[in-house]
XYZ file of N, CA and C in Angstrom:
693
model
N 51.868 153.885 13.269
C 53.180 154.230 13.815
C 53.093 154.329 15.333
N 52.135 154.977 15.839
C 51.924 155.104 17.279
C 51.657 153.771 17.912
N 50.896 152.921 17.249
C 50.587 151.592 17.786
C 51.853 150.787 17.913
N 52.729 150.872 16.947
C 53.970 150.097 16.953
C 54.848 150.578 18.090
N 54.888 151.885 18.305
C 55.706 152.437 19.392
C 55.216 151.950 20.741
N 53.899 151.902 20.929
C 53.301 151.411 22.188
C 53.639 149.969 22.428
N 53.598 149.185 21.334
C 53.896 147.741 21.441
C 55.332 147.549 21.876
N 56.251 148.319 21.266
C 57.694 148.203 21.590
C 57.926 148.576 23.039
N 57.307 149.678 23.501
C 57.483 150.105 24.905
C 56.932 149.076 25.881
N 55.787 148.517 25.487
C 55.189 147.485 26.355
C 56.091 146.283 26.480
N 56.681 145.890 25.337
C 57.581 144.731 25.322
C 58.821 145.021 26.161
N 59.346 146.254 26.035
C 60.545 146.622 26.796
C 60.253 146.614 28.294
N 59.066 147.144 28.675
C 58.695 147.168 30.089
C 58.547 145.768 30.650
N 57.938 144.905 29.809
C 57.750 143.514 30.253
C 59.092 142.852 30.452
N 60.043 143.141 29.550
C 61.379 142.534 29.647
C 62.083 143.020 30.904
N 61.889 144.325 31.217
C 62.533 144.880 32.417
C 61.981 144.258 33.666
N 60.653 144.079 33.671
C 60.007 143.444 34.840
C 60.502 142.031 35.025
N 60.599 141.279 33.900
C 61.072 139.891 33.958
C 62.504 139.844 34.465
N 63.328 140.806 33.991
C 64.750 140.827 34.437
C 64.855 141.096 35.920
N 64.033 141.993 36.473
C 64.048 142.307 37.902
C 63.649 141.120 38.747
N 62.605 140.420 38.282
C 62.149 139.226 39.009
C 63.223 138.178 39.048
N 63.896 138.012 37.866
C 64.959 136.993 37.784
C 66.089 137.330 38.738
N 66.467 138.610 38.866
C 67.555 139.036 39.782
C 67.202 138.763 41.215
N 65.924 139.089 41.559
C 65.500 138.831 42.951
C 65.510 137.362 43.267
N 65.097 136.542 42.270
C 65.074 135.102 42.461
C 66.465 134.556 42.680
N 67.441 135.087 41.920
C 68.836 134.610 42.065
C 69.405 134.999 43.415
N 69.070 136.181 43.931
C 69.623 136.644 45.206
C 69.058 135.891 46.393
N 67.841 135.482 46.342
C 67.165 134.831 47.457
C 67.837 133.536 47.868
N 68.127 132.601 46.909
C 68.810 131.353 47.323
C 70.165 131.626 47.961
N 70.908 132.628 47.462
C 72.236 132.931 47.987
C 72.163 133.358 49.441
N 71.184 134.248 49.776
C 71.028 134.689 51.162
C 70.652 133.549 52.078
N 69.761 132.710 51.538
C 69.329 131.551 52.329
C 70.497 130.635 52.626
N 71.350 130.418 51.596
C 72.516 129.540 51.758
C 73.477 130.110 52.787
N 73.693 131.423 52.769
C 74.602 132.084 53.727
C 74.109 131.935 55.146
N 72.745 132.202 55.302
C 72.153 132.066 56.638
C 72.288 130.648 57.142
N 72.087 129.645 56.215
C 72.181 128.234 56.611
C 73.591 127.886 57.044
N 74.589 128.404 56.282
C 75.995 128.123 56.613
C 76.363 128.708 57.959
N 75.891 129.969 58.192
C 76.164 130.624 59.472
C 75.569 129.848 60.625
N 74.324 129.384 60.428
C 73.650 128.601 61.465
C 74.391 127.315 61.746
N 74.874 126.673 60.635
C 75.605 125.399 60.786
C 76.893 125.610 61.561
N 77.617 126.699 61.219
C 78.871 126.982 61.923
C 78.629 127.242 63.403
N 77.545 127.991 63.676
C 77.206 128.297 65.064
C 76.903 127.027 65.843
N 76.161 126.103 65.147
C 75.815 124.838 65.792
C 77.062 124.020 66.093
N 78.007 124.027 65.113
C 79.256 123.259 65.292
C 80.064 123.797 66.454
N 80.166 125.146 66.528
C 80.903 125.773 67.625
C 80.277 125.417 68.962
N 78.942 125.474 69.002
C 78.232 125.156 70.233
C 78.478 123.720 70.658
N 78.459 122.815 69.651
C 78.696 121.390 69.944
C 80.098 121.174 70.478
N 81.081 121.830 69.823
C 82.479 121.689 70.271
C 82.661 122.215 71.691
N 82.012 123.375 71.969
C 82.107 123.928 73.314
C 81.501 122.984 74.339
N 80.367 122.368 73.938
C 79.705 121.424 74.840
C 80.599 120.232 75.122
N 81.257 119.708 74.039
C 82.168 118.570 74.224
C 83.338 118.953 75.123
N 83.873 120.157 74.888
C 85.020 120.598 75.695
C 84.627 120.705 77.168
N 83.406 121.266 77.416
C 82.948 121.380 78.798
C 82.771 120.015 79.443
N 82.233 119.054 78.638
C 82.058 117.695 79.154
C 83.399 117.052 79.495
N 84.404 117.249 78.609
C 85.745 116.683 78.863
C 86.355 117.273 80.127
N 86.199 118.637 80.270
C 86.724 119.272 81.472
C 86.039 118.742 82.719
N 84.721 118.530 82.604
C 83.974 118.015 83.741
C 84.432 116.616 84.111
N 84.659 115.768 83.053
C 85.120 114.393 83.298
C 86.494 114.397 83.944
N 87.400 115.218 83.377
C 88.762 115.280 83.911
C 88.767 115.765 85.357
N 87.916 116.781 85.629
C 87.828 117.302 86.985
C 87.313 116.251 87.941
N 86.292 115.482 87.464
C 85.718 114.424 88.296
C 86.741 113.340 88.574
N 87.523 112.959 87.511
C 88.561 111.936 87.696
C 89.619 112.417 88.681
N 90.019 113.687 88.518
C 91.053 114.243 89.393
C 90.600 114.234 90.842
N 89.329 114.672 91.069
C 88.802 114.675 92.428
C 88.708 113.268 92.980
N 88.299 112.304 92.104
C 88.177 110.904 92.537
C 89.531 110.345 92.925
N 90.561 110.614 92.073
C 91.907 110.118 92.365
C 92.451 110.726 93.648
N 92.202 112.047 93.809
C 92.667 112.720 95.021
C 92.015 112.124 96.257
N 90.715 111.859 96.138
C 89.987 111.258 97.253
C 90.543 109.887 97.595
N 90.831 109.079 96.526
C 91.390 107.740 96.753
C 92.755 107.815 97.415
N 93.607 108.744 96.924
C 94.951 108.884 97.490
C 94.876 109.295 98.950
N 93.961 110.254 99.240
C 93.803 110.702 100.624
C 93.312 109.571 101.505
N 92.377 108.771 100.937
C 91.836 107.646 101.689
C 92.913 106.619 101.987
N 93.759 106.331 100.929
C 94.845 105.368 101.127
C 95.838 105.884 102.151
N 96.188 107.180 102.012
C 97.154 107.775 102.940
C 96.646 107.732 104.366
N 95.359 108.054 104.533
C 94.762 108.040 105.865
C 94.744 106.644 106.435
N 94.397 105.654 105.557
C 94.340 104.264 106.001
C 95.703 103.769 106.435
N 96.756 104.104 105.613
C 98.120 103.680 105.959
C 98.567 104.316 107.265
N 98.228 105.621 107.406
C 98.630 106.334 108.612
C 97.989 105.714 109.845
N 96.664 105.386 109.736
C 95.968 104.780 110.854
C 96.546 103.407 111.170
N 96.875 102.632 110.075
C 97.450 101.300 110.268
C 98.797 101.386 110.955
N 99.638 102.371 110.500
C 100.962 102.545 111.102
C 100.843 102.938 112.563
N 99.904 103.867 112.845
C 99.693 104.296 114.222
C 99.244 103.145 115.092
N 98.321 102.309 114.533
C 97.818 101.157 115.276
C 98.934 100.179 115.592
N 99.822 99.896 114.568
C 100.930 98.977 114.784
C 101.896 99.525 115.818
N 102.138 100.847 115.709
C 103.049 101.478 116.658
C 102.523 101.362 118.082
N 101.187 101.592 118.263
C 100.595 101.487 119.592
C 100.632 100.069 120.111
N 100.339 99.086 119.205
C 100.399 97.678 119.597
C 101.796 97.306 120.050
N 102.806 97.798 119.292
C 104.195 97.497 119.618
C 104.557 98.042 120.987
N 104.110 99.283 121.292
C 104.403 99.886 122.586
C 103.756 99.098 123.714
N 102.503 98.653 123.492
C 101.813 97.894 124.517
C 102.508 96.574 124.788
N 102.958 95.896 123.694
C 103.651 94.628 123.860
C 104.948 94.811 124.629
N 105.672 95.903 124.334
C 106.933 96.170 125.015
C 106.700 96.396 126.500
N 105.613 97.078 126.851
C 105.321 97.372 128.247
C 104.938 96.111 129.019
N 104.199 95.200 128.416
C 103.665 94.048 129.125
C 104.579 92.817 129.064
N 105.506 92.778 128.153
C 106.361 91.601 128.029
C 107.429 91.598 129.124
N 107.363 90.604 129.989
C 108.329 90.473 131.075
C 109.118 89.181 130.859
N 110.432 89.258 131.005
C 111.303 88.115 130.726
C 111.941 87.621 132.015
N 111.831 86.325 132.269
C 112.418 85.724 133.471
C 113.873 85.375 133.197
N 114.729 86.394 133.231
C 116.153 86.182 132.954
C 116.971 87.342 133.503
N 118.253 87.047 133.750
C 119.230 88.058 134.124
C 120.184 88.221 132.944
N 120.588 89.459 132.685
C 121.496 89.707 131.557
C 122.820 90.266 132.070
N 123.905 89.688 131.532
C 125.241 90.161 131.900
C 126.099 90.202 130.632
N 126.581 91.397 130.280
C 127.352 91.579 129.037
C 126.629 90.981 127.824
N 125.332 91.278 127.740
C 124.475 90.848 126.621
C 124.251 89.333 126.560
N 124.554 88.627 127.623
C 124.295 87.185 127.702
C 123.133 86.960 128.674
N 122.085 86.290 128.205
C 120.932 86.017 129.067
C 121.164 84.743 129.884
N 120.824 84.845 131.155
C 120.992 83.710 132.079
C 119.614 83.330 132.602
N 119.228 82.075 132.377
C 117.912 81.605 132.801
C 118.048 80.399 133.717
N 117.003 80.183 134.503
C 116.967 79.049 135.414
C 116.995 77.743 134.617
N 117.744 76.751 135.135
C 117.895 75.419 134.528
C 118.739 75.426 133.255
N 119.409 76.538 132.977
C 120.340 76.576 131.852
C 121.624 75.840 132.256
N 122.184 75.059 131.329
C 123.413 74.333 131.646
C 124.560 75.318 131.868
N 125.340 75.088 132.902
C 126.353 76.054 133.323
C 127.580 76.065 132.412
N 128.052 74.885 131.991
C 129.314 74.808 131.243
C 129.328 75.688 129.987
N 128.372 75.573 129.075
C 128.372 76.460 127.897
C 128.122 77.923 128.256
N 127.410 78.147 129.367
C 127.153 79.521 129.814
C 128.456 80.190 130.257
N 129.308 79.443 130.994
C 130.576 80.002 131.450
C 131.503 80.309 130.274
N 131.396 79.538 129.199
C 132.207 79.809 128.008
C 131.848 81.169 127.402
N 130.577 81.534 127.455
C 130.138 82.833 126.928
C 130.512 83.974 127.880
N 130.385 83.721 129.188
C 130.631 84.770 130.171
C 132.116 84.987 130.451
N 132.926 83.951 130.227
C 134.349 84.052 130.549
C 134.645 83.546 131.956
N 135.894 83.566 132.305
C 136.318 83.089 133.627
C 135.742 83.972 134.730
N 135.086 83.369 135.729
C 134.514 84.169 136.830
C 135.597 84.742 137.738
N 135.251 85.806 138.451
C 136.176 86.409 139.417
C 136.393 85.482 140.609
N 135.355 84.723 140.925
C 135.458 83.798 142.060
C 134.482 82.633 141.845
N 134.934 81.431 142.208
C 134.050 80.257 142.154
C 134.241 79.424 143.417
N 133.160 78.756 143.811
C 133.176 78.038 145.082
C 132.274 76.817 145.017
N 132.719 75.762 145.725
C 131.893 74.568 145.882
C 131.299 74.594 147.285
N 130.001 74.505 147.370
C 129.303 74.577 148.655
C 128.902 73.162 149.059
N 129.485 72.705 150.149
C 129.239 71.338 150.609
C 127.804 71.185 151.119
N 127.318 69.967 151.022
C 125.987 69.671 151.547
C 125.990 69.798 153.059
N 124.911 70.355 153.597
C 124.773 70.483 155.055
C 123.302 70.368 155.416
N 122.959 70.863 156.590
C 121.569 70.758 157.040
C 120.628 71.596 156.159
N 121.127 72.711 155.689
C 120.299 73.566 154.844
C 120.311 73.103 153.389
N 121.462 72.615 152.932
C 121.584 72.160 151.546
C 121.829 70.653 151.524
N 120.828 69.949 151.040
C 120.928 68.491 151.048
C 121.921 67.974 150.020
N 122.217 68.772 149.037
C 123.153 68.358 148.002
C 124.248 69.408 147.819
N 125.336 68.972 147.244
C 126.430 69.891 146.938
C 125.989 70.896 145.871
N 126.430 72.133 146.029
C 126.085 73.178 145.053
C 127.329 74.001 144.739
N 127.174 74.940 143.775
C 128.334 75.676 143.278
C 127.934 77.135 143.057
N 128.925 78.009 143.148
C 128.675 79.431 142.899
C 129.781 79.999 142.022
N 129.371 80.951 141.142
C 130.301 81.611 140.214
C 129.995 83.111 140.266
N 130.992 83.897 140.651
C 130.786 85.325 140.849
C 131.482 86.144 139.764
N 130.700 87.063 139.169
C 131.210 88.017 138.172
C 130.841 89.418 138.644
N 131.861 90.225 138.932
C 131.592 91.610 139.294
C 130.515 91.670 140.374
N 129.295 92.120 139.999
C 128.221 92.281 140.996
C 127.177 91.167 140.929
N 127.475 90.082 140.210
C 126.492 89.014 139.995
C 127.052 87.652 140.418
N 126.217 86.848 141.066
C 126.609 85.486 141.451
C 125.603 84.486 140.897
N 126.140 83.442 140.251
C 125.301 82.357 139.721
C 125.461 81.154 140.641
N 124.325 80.604 141.092
C 124.337 79.399 141.915
C 123.850 78.230 141.054
N 124.566 77.088 141.176
C 124.257 75.943 140.316
C 124.040 74.669 141.140
N 123.256 73.764 140.593
C 123.026 72.447 141.206
C 123.528 71.364 140.255
N 123.774 70.189 140.795
C 124.330 69.078 140.018
C 123.225 68.073 139.696
N 123.179 67.679 138.415
C 122.214 66.675 137.989
C 122.810 65.897 136.827
N 122.869 64.551 136.974
C 123.438 63.690 135.934
C 124.844 64.162 135.546
N 125.618 64.508 136.584
C 127.012 64.914 136.434
C 127.181 66.234 135.650
N 126.124 66.986 135.529
C 126.192 68.299 134.880
C 125.615 69.349 135.820
N 126.125 70.559 135.710
C 125.648 71.653 136.548
C 124.621 72.510 135.780
N 123.589 72.941 136.522
C 122.537 73.777 135.937
C 122.261 74.973 136.854
N 121.818 76.065 136.264
C 121.552 77.283 137.033
C 120.367 77.070 137.970
N 120.594 77.360 139.248
C 119.534 77.248 140.251
C 118.999 78.630 140.637
N 119.904 79.590 140.866
C 119.539 80.960 141.259
C 120.586 81.931 140.710
N 120.162 83.177 140.566
C 121.085 84.246 140.178
C 120.801 85.441 141.075
N 121.880 86.067 141.578
C 121.717 87.208 142.469
C 122.578 88.380 142.000
N 121.992 89.589 142.020
C 122.720 90.817 141.696
C 122.773 91.640 142.981
N 123.980 91.921 143.457
C 124.126 92.526 144.782
C 124.590 93.975 144.779
N 124.929 94.534 143.615
C 125.405 95.914 143.604
C 125.420 96.483 142.199
N 125.800 97.753 142.061
C 125.852 98.384 140.739
C 126.892 97.697 139.849
N 126.604 97.667 138.541
C 127.530 97.051 137.595
C 126.831 96.709 136.290
N 127.390 95.757 135.556
C 126.849 95.403 134.236
C 125.609 94.517 134.307
N 125.424 93.797 135.402
C 124.291 92.859 135.498
C 122.967 93.606 135.683
N 121.934 93.072 135.069
C 120.587 93.649 135.182
C 119.566 92.564 134.885
N 118.294 92.871 135.084
C 117.262 91.953 134.598
C 117.209 92.053 133.075
N 116.606 91.076 132.426
C 116.487 91.123 130.960
C 115.662 92.314 130.501
N 114.854 92.882 131.394
C 114.066 94.074 131.079
C 114.772 95.373 131.443
N 116.044 95.274 131.868
C 116.851 96.476 132.042
C 116.914 97.091 133.421
N 116.350 96.443 134.446
C 116.404 96.990 135.801
C 117.714 96.571 136.469
N 118.456 97.575 136.974
C 119.715 97.333 137.671
C 119.595 97.747 139.139
N 120.573 97.321 139.936
C 120.657 97.837 141.300
C 120.851 99.349 141.233
N 120.066 100.073 142.017
C 120.085 101.534 141.987
C 118.870 102.120 141.285
N 118.125 101.268 140.556
C 116.911 101.742 139.877
C 115.856 102.130 140.913
N 114.955 103.020 140.518
C 113.908 103.472 141.449
C 112.778 102.454 141.536
N 112.041 102.544 142.607
C 110.877 101.672 142.807
C 109.833 101.922 141.714
N 109.711 103.169 141.280
C 108.746 103.500 140.222
C 109.108 102.812 138.907
N 110.400 102.741 138.588
C 110.823 102.065 137.358
C 110.477 100.578 137.390
N 110.653 99.978 138.561
C 110.282 98.567 138.725
C 108.784 98.390 138.499
N 107.995 99.280 139.081
C 106.535 99.191 138.967
C 106.071 99.372 137.524
N 106.721 100.251 136.767
C 106.330 100.490 135.371
C 106.498 99.242 134.516
N 107.532 98.447 134.802
C 107.807 97.271 133.976
C 107.120 96.019 134.506
N 107.203 95.809 135.825
C 106.742 94.531 136.382
C 105.376 94.601 137.053
N 104.932 95.791 137.405
C 103.626 95.903 138.039
C 103.711 96.593 139.390
N 102.579 96.809 139.985
C 102.461 97.560 141.232
C 103.318 96.976 142.346
N 103.976 97.861 143.094
C 104.764 97.469 144.259
C 103.901 97.670 145.499
N 103.627 96.587 146.207
C 102.711 96.659 147.359
C 103.425 96.677 148.704
N 104.712 96.351 148.695
C 105.480 96.329 149.947
C 106.560 97.401 149.906
N 106.812 97.997 151.041
C 107.785 99.088 151.090
C 109.217 98.604 150.865
N 109.511 97.381 151.295
C 110.894 96.892 151.287
C 111.204 95.873 150.200
N 110.194 95.283 149.580
C 110.467 94.273 148.559
C 109.282 94.098 147.612
N 109.580 93.488 146.474
C 108.522 93.166 145.500
C 108.969 91.930 144.733
N 108.050 91.001 144.514
C 108.373 89.785 143.763
C 107.314 89.548 142.690
N 107.760 88.993 141.569
C 106.870 88.773 140.424
C 107.137 87.386 139.842
N 106.063 86.627 139.663
C 106.209 85.295 139.074
C 106.099 85.405 137.553
N 107.123 84.901 136.866
C 107.166 84.955 135.406
C 107.608 83.588 134.884
N 106.760 82.948 134.078
C 107.093 81.637 133.503
C 107.556 80.654 134.573
N 106.834 80.593 135.679
C 107.112 79.672 136.786
C 108.427 79.976 137.506
N 108.990 81.147 137.248
C 110.164 81.619 137.975
C 109.789 82.896 138.716
N 110.648 83.298 139.665
C 110.354 84.481 140.472
C 111.513 85.461 140.398
N 111.194 86.722 140.079
C 112.165 87.815 140.164
C 111.809 88.645 141.393
N 112.794 88.845 142.268
C 112.555 89.581 143.509
C 113.468 90.810 143.580
N 112.902 91.926 144.074
C 113.640 93.179 144.244
C 113.606 93.570 145.718
N 114.766 93.940 146.262
C 114.847 94.464 147.622
C 115.081 95.972 147.528
N 114.300 96.744 148.303
C 114.381 98.210 148.251
C 114.946 98.806 149.538
N 115.612 99.912 149.376
C 116.049 100.728 150.498
C 115.991 102.178 150.047
N 115.210 102.992 150.775
C 114.988 104.393 150.389
C 114.467 104.507 148.954
N 113.511 103.620 148.596
C 112.842 103.620 147.289
C 113.778 103.291 146.119
N 114.937 102.707 146.401
C 115.868 102.289 145.340
C 116.179 100.792 145.483
N 116.449 100.137 144.366
C 116.757 98.706 144.371
C 118.168 98.480 144.905
N 118.288 97.580 145.888
C 119.603 97.246 146.443
C 120.018 95.814 146.123
N 119.047 94.971 145.756
C 119.362 93.577 145.432
C 118.292 93.014 144.491
N 118.749 92.194 143.538
C 117.831 91.542 142.593
C 118.166 90.051 142.569
N 117.152 89.216 142.586
C 117.397 87.778 142.509
C 116.408 87.108 141.564
N 116.877 86.069 140.895
C 116.043 85.247 140.020
C 116.132 83.816 140.512
N 114.975 83.185 140.756
C 114.973 81.812 141.263
C 113.762 81.062 140.721
N 113.767 79.750 140.930
C 112.636 78.939 140.505
C 111.479 79.153 141.462
N 110.264 79.261 140.931
C 109.090 79.414 141.783
C 108.753 78.106 142.465
N 107.988 78.207 143.535
C 107.596 77.007 144.272
C 106.572 76.216 143.469
N 106.712 74.922 143.451
C 105.764 74.040 142.756
C 104.507 73.910 143.588
N 103.475 73.315 143.006
C 102.226 73.110 143.753
C 102.445 72.205 144.969
N 103.351 71.231 144.839
C 103.636 70.320 145.959
C 104.322 71.059 147.098
N 105.247 71.962 146.749
C 105.984 72.717 147.762
C 105.085 73.723 148.463
N 104.043 74.215 147.731
C 103.106 75.129 148.352
C 102.200 74.377 149.323
């Protein structure tokens, strides 16, 4: 009887031990699986954060690159505009025109008189100058306000020989100098004035001359320059 009781207790103890081992075995894989899942999630989060940081870095780099390009383009355009503006100013300062302007009509040497008079209108006074010791051929003059046009005859047509501006009024040089302008204004457009009473400038084989009195222009004339033979 005692032996049987010992056997039963031994069997029960063995069963309890086996049951405990089985429980521990079942719990171990579950913990391992949880730890693995947690690690995987952590890795995924880290990867996503890394990708997000990379995207932000790329976007920031693109933005800085675009900004740099825009600034570069803007600077280049600004420099180009400034350069063109300076070139334009220089051209305006150096460009001298051999012409007289009256009521927005330009008058140049050797221009045919007939169509010119149609643009200018009827002159205030006109005159035929007979040939004499000083003038070998007949010539003509047409006076408008403060300006007189002198013409010569060739092939039965009249052409501009000289133009003179004698007082204040609408007539001026094509560069805007009128009687009454200062000597400094003349120098700024046409060049240095070396004589106290007059200054002349050769432009396109023609000559523009200014007469001064008290540093102001009193007379302006446009005429043909002397040829090499005449010199």
